[in-house]
Coordinates of C-alpha atoms in Angstrom, one line a residue:
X245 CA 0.0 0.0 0.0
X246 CA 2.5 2.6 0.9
X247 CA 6.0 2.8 0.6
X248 CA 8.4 5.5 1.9
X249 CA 11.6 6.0 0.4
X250 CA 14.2 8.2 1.6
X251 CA 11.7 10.7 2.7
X252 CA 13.1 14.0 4.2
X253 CA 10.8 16.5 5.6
X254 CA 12.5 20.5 6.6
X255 CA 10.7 23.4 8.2
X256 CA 12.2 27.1 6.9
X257 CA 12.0 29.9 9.6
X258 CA 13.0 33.2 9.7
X259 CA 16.2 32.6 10.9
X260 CA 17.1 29.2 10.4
X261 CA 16.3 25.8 9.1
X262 CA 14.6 22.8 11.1
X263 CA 14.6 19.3 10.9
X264 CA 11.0 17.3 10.6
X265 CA 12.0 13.8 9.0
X266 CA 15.5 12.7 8.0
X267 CA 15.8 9.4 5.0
X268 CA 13.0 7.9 6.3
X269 CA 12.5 4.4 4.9
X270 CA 9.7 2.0 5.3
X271 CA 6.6 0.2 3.8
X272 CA 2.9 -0.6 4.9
X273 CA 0.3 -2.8 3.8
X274 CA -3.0 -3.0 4.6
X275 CA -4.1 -5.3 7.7
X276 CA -1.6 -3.8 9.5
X277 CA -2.3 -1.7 12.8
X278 CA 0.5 0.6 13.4
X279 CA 1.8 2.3 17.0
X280 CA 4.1 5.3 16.4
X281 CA 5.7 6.1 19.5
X282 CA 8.6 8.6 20.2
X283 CA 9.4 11.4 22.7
X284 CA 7.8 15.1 21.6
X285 CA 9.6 16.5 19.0
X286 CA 10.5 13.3 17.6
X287 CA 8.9 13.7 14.3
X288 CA 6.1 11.2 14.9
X289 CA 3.3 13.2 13.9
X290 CA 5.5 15.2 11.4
X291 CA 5.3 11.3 9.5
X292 CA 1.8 11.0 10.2
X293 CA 1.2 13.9 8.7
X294 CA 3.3 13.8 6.0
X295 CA 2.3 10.2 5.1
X296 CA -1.7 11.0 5.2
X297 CA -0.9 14.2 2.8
X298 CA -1.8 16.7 5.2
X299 CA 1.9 18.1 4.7
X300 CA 4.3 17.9 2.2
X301 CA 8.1 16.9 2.0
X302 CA 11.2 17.9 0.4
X303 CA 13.3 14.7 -0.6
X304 CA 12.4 11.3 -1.2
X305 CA 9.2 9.6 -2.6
X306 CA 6.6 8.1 -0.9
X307 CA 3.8 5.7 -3.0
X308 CA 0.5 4.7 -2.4
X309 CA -0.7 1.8 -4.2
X310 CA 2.3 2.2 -6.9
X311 CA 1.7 5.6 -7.4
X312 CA 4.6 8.4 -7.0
X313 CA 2.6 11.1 -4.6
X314 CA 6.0 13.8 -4.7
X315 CA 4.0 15.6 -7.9
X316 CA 0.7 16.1 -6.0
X317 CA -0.4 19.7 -6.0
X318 CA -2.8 21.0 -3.2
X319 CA -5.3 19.8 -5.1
X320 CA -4.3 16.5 -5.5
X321 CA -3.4 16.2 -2.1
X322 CA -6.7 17.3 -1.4
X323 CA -8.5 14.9 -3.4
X324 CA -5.8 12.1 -2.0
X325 CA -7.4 12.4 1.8
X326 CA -10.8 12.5 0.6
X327 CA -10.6 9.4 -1.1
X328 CA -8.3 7.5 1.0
X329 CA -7.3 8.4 4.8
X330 CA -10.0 8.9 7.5
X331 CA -8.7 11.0 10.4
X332 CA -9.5 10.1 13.8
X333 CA -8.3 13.3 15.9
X334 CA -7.4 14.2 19.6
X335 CA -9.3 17.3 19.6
X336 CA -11.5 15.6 17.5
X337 CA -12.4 18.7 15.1
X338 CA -16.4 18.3 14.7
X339 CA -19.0 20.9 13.9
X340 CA -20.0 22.1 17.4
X341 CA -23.5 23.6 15.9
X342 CA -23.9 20.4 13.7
X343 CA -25.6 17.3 15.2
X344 CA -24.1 14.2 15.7
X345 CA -26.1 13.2 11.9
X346 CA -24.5 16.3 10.3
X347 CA -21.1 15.4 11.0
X348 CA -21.2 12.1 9.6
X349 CA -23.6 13.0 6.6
X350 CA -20.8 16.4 5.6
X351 CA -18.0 13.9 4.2
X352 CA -20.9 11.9 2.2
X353 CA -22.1 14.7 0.4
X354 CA -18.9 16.3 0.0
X355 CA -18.1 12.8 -1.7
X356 CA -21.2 13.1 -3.8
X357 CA -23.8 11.4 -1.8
X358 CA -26.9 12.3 -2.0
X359 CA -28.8 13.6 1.0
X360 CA -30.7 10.4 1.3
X361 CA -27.7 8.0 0.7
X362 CA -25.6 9.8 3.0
X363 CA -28.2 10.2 5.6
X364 CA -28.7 6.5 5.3
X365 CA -24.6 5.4 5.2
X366 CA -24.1 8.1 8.4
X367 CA -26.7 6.1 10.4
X368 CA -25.3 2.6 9.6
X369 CA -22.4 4.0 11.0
X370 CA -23.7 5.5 13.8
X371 CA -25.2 2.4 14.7
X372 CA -21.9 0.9 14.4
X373 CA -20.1 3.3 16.5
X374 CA -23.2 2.8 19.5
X375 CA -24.6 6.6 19.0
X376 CA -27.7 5.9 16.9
X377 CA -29.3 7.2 19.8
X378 CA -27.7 10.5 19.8
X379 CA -27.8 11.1 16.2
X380 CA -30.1 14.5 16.6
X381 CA -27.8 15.6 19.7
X382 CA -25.5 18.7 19.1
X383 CA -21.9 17.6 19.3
X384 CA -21.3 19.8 22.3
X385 CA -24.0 18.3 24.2
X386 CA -21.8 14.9 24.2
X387 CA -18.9 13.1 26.7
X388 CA -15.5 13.0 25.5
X389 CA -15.5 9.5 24.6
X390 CA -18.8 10.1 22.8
X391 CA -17.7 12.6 20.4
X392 CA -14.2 10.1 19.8
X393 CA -16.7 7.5 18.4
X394 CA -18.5 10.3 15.8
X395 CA -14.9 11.3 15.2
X396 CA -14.3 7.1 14.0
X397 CA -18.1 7.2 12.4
X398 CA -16.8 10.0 10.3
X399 CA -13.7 8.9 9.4
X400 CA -15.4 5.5 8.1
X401 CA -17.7 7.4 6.4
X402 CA -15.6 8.3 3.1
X403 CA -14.9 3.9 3.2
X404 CA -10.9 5.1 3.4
X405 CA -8.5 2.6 2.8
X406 CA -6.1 4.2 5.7
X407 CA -6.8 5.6 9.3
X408 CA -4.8 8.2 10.3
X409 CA -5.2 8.4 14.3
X410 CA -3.5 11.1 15.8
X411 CA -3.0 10.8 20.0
X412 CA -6.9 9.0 19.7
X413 CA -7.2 8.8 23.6
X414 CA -4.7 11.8 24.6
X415 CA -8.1 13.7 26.1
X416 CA -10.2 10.5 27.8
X417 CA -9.6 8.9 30.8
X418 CA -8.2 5.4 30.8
X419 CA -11.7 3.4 30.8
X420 CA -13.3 5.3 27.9
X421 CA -9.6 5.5 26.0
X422 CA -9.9 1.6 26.1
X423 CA -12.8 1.5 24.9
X424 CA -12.2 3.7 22.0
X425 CA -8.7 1.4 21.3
X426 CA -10.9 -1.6 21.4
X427 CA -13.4 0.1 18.9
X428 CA -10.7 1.2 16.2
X429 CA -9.8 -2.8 16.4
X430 CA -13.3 -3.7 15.5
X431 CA -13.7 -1.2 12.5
X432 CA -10.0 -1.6 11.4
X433 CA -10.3 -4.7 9.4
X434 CA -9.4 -4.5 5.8
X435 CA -7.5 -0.8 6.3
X436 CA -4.0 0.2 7.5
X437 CA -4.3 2.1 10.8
X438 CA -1.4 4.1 11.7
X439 CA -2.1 5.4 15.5
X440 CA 0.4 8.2 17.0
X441 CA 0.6 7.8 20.5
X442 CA 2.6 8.8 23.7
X443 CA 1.3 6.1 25.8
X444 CA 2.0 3.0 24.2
X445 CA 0.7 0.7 26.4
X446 CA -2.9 1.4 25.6
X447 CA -2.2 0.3 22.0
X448 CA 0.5 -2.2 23.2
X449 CA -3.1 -5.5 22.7
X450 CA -3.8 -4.5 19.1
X451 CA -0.8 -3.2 18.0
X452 CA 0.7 -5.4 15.1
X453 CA 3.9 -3.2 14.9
X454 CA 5.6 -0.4 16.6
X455 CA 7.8 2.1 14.9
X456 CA 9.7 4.5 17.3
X457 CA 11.0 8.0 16.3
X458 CA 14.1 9.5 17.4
X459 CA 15.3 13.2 16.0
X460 CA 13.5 12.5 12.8
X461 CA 14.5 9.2 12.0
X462 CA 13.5 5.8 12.6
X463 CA 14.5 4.4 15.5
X464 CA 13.2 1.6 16.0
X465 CA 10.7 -0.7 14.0
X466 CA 9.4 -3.9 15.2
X467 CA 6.8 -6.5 14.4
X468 CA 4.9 -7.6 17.3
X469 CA 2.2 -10.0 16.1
X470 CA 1.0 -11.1 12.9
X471 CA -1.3 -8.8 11.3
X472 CA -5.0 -10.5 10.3
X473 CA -5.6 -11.4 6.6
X474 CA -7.5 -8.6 4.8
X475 CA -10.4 -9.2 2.1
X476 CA -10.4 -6.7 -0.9
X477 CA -12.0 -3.4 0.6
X478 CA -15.0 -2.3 -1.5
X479 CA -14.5 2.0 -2.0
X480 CA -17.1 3.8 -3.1
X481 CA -15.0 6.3 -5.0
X482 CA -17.0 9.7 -6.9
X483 CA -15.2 12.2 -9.0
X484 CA -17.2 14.4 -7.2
X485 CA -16.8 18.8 -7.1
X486 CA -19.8 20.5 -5.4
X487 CA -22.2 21.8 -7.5
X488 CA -23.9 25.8 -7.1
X489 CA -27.1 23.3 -5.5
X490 CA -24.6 21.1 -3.1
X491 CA -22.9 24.7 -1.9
X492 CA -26.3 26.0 -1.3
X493 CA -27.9 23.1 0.3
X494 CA -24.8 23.3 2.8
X495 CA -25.2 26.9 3.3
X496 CA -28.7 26.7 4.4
X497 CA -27.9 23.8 6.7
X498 CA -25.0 25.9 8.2
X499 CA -27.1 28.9 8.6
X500 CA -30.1 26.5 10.1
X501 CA -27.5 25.2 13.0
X502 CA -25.9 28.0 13.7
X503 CA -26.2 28.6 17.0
X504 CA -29.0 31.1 18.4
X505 CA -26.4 33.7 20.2
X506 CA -24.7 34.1 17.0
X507 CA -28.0 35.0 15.1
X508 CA -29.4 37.3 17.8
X509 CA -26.0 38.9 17.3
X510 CA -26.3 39.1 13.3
X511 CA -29.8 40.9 14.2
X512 CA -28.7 43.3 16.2
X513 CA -25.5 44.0 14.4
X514 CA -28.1 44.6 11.4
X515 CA -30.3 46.8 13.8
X516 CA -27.4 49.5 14.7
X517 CA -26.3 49.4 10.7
X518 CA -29.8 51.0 10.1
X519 CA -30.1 53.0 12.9
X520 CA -26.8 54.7 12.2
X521 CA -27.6 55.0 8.2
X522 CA -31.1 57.0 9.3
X523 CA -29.1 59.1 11.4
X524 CA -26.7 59.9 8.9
X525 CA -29.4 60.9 6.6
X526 CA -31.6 62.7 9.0
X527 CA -28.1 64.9 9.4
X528 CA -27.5 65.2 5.8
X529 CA -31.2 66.5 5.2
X530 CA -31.1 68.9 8.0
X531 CA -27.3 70.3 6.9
X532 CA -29.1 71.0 3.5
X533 CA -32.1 72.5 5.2
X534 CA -30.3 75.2 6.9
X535 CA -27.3 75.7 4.7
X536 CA -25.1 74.3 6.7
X537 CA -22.4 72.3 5.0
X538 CA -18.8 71.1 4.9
X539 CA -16.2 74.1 4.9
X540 CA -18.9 76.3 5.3
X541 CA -18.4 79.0 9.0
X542 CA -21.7 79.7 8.4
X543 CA -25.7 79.5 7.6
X544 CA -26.2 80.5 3.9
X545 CA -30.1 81.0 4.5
X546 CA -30.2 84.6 2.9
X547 CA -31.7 83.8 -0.7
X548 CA -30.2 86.7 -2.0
X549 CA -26.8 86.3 -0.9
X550 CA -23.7 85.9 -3.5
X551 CA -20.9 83.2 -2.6
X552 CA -18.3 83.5 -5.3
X553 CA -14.9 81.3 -5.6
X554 CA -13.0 79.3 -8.3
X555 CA -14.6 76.3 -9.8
X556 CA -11.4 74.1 -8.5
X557 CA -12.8 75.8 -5.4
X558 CA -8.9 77.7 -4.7
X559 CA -8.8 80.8 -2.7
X560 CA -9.7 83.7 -5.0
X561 CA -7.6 86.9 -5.6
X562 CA -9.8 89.5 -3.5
X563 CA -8.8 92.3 -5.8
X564 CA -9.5 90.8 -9.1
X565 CA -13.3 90.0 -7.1
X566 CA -13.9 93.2 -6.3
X567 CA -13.5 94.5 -10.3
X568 CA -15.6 91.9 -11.8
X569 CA -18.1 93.0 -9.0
X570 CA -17.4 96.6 -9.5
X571 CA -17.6 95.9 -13.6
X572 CA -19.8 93.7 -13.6
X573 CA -22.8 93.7 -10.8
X574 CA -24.6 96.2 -9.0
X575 CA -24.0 95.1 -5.5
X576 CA -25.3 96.7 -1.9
X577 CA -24.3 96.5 1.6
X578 CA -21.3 94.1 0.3
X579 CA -18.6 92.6 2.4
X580 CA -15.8 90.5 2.4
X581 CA -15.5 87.9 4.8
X582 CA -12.5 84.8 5.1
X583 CA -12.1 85.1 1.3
X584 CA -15.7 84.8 0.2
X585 CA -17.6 87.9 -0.9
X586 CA -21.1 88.2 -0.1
X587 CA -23.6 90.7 -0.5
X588 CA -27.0 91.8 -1.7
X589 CA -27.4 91.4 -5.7
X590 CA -29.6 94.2 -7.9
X591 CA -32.1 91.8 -9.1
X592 CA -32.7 93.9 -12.6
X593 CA -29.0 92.9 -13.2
X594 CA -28.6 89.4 -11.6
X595 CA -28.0 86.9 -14.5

């Protein structure tokens, strides 16, 4: 199934260059359950990553199924986890206004289910998991070990040939991380698991193989037990983009859970919009009412008053006004004022 050759893995900073993975070399096939230990920093999860496409590397190849993955764009390392690693999380990453339905239904119709199939294949697997009964539950409203098992539900749910489990237990007490162990054994048939873990010992009774990590490299790699014999898995693979429809259907259903603080927030938010815009008129109708406007020392209410200045509106040459006036209009009581002239304009010669 996979097979890593010489697989280097750097981290550029600022300042300097850090290690992730150093000529890493090794092979899986399916049937296998994985443990990969090491101390932090160790690059454990740096390989998980890597080897699940949710990073990329530098050197080396790694292929899945025969085929060379070192080419793979972000959209084909996109379309690579959709169609063949299901991640099981420590902080399990779910839809907190979603229900427990929603989160296994948004792979399938992200896959191209349709509502029905997906709605249908999300409760099979619910059932599987032991949460049909909490299917309409909000994710928040469930126990740690609860939301693990949607977490496994969804991650079967796109029929992935590889589970990528990353520290599955590292927020659940001993009793319910046992039972979520025990529960990845029973769904891991037919599929490589690769589990990241600190704590080996919970693994240690399903574990078929440990691989320790030390300063990037492999350390260690050992075979504990032999791993069961796998059938051909059946994947349901679709070519599949979302449609305008599929977008919109998943709009509505976002805006539908969203939780109700966050829409009495949107509403008020919408409120103080309008009440500001009606203010803002109100002042713009009364500054026109009474004259009053920008760069105006002012009120311009006399009808008869004359405001001259330069259409690029520059300061005007006060002598040249007072001969065009002089020349030109028949003007009483004038004065000058802060480089405007006003004054009283002979109707008979106002034109």
């Amino acid at each position: 199934m996979f097979k890593i050759q010489n697989v280097s893995k750097y981290y550029n900073t600022a300042n300097n260059v850090s290690l992730g993975l150093r000529n890493v070399n090794c092979e899986f096939e399916k049937g296998e359950i994985v443990a990969i230990v090491g101390e932090s920093g160790s690059g454990k999860t740096t390989f998980l990553n890597v080897i699940s496409g949710m990073d990329t590397y530098e050197e080396g190849e790694i292929l899945f199924n025969g085929e060379e993955t070192s080419y793979f764009n972000d959209e084909d390392l996109e379309e690579f986890r959709k169609n063949n690693i299901g991640f099981i999380f420590q902080n399990y990453n779910l839809v907190d206004s979603y229900t427990v339905l929603q989160n296994v239904m948004f792979p399938l119709i992200v896959r191209g289910y349709t509502s029905i199939e997906a709605r249908e294949k999300a409760l099979e697997l619910l059932e599987k998991v032991g949460l049909s009964n909490r299917a309409n539950h909000k994710s928040t409203k469930l126990s740690g070990g609860e939301k693990q098992r949607v977490v496994i539900a969804r991650a079967l749910a796109s029929d992935s040939q590889v589970l990528a489990c990353d520290e599955p237990t590292g927020n659940l007490d001993s009793k319910t991380g046992k039972e979520i162990i025990d529960l990845i054994k029973s769904v891991a048939k037919d599929r490589l698991v690769l589990i990241v873990t600190h704590n080996y010992s919970e693994v240690e009774n399903i574990a078929t193989r440990r691989i320790r990590f030390h300063d990037g490299e492999i350390a260690e790699d050992i075979n504990i037990k032999q791993k069961e014999e796998s059938q051909e898995l059946t994947i349901k693979t679709k070519n599949h983009k979302l449609s305008f429809m599929d977008d919109v259907r998943l709009s509505i259903q976002n805006l539908l859970s969203t939780p109700r603080k966050t829409v009495i927030t949107t509403v008020i938010f919408f409120v103080i919009a309008i009440l500001v815009a009606v203010i803002y008129q109100n002042c713009y109708e009364l500054s026109e009412e009474t004259g009053y406007g920008y760069g105006s020392s002012y009120a311009n209410t006399d009808p008869n008053r004359l405001v001259i200045f330069n259409k690029d509106k520059t300061v005007l040459d006060l002598e040249k006004i007072k001969n065009i006036i002089k020349n030109d209009f028949l003007v009483k009581n004038s004065f000058y004022e802060d480089n405007y002239i006003t004054g009283n304009i002979d109707n008979d010669r106002k034109t």
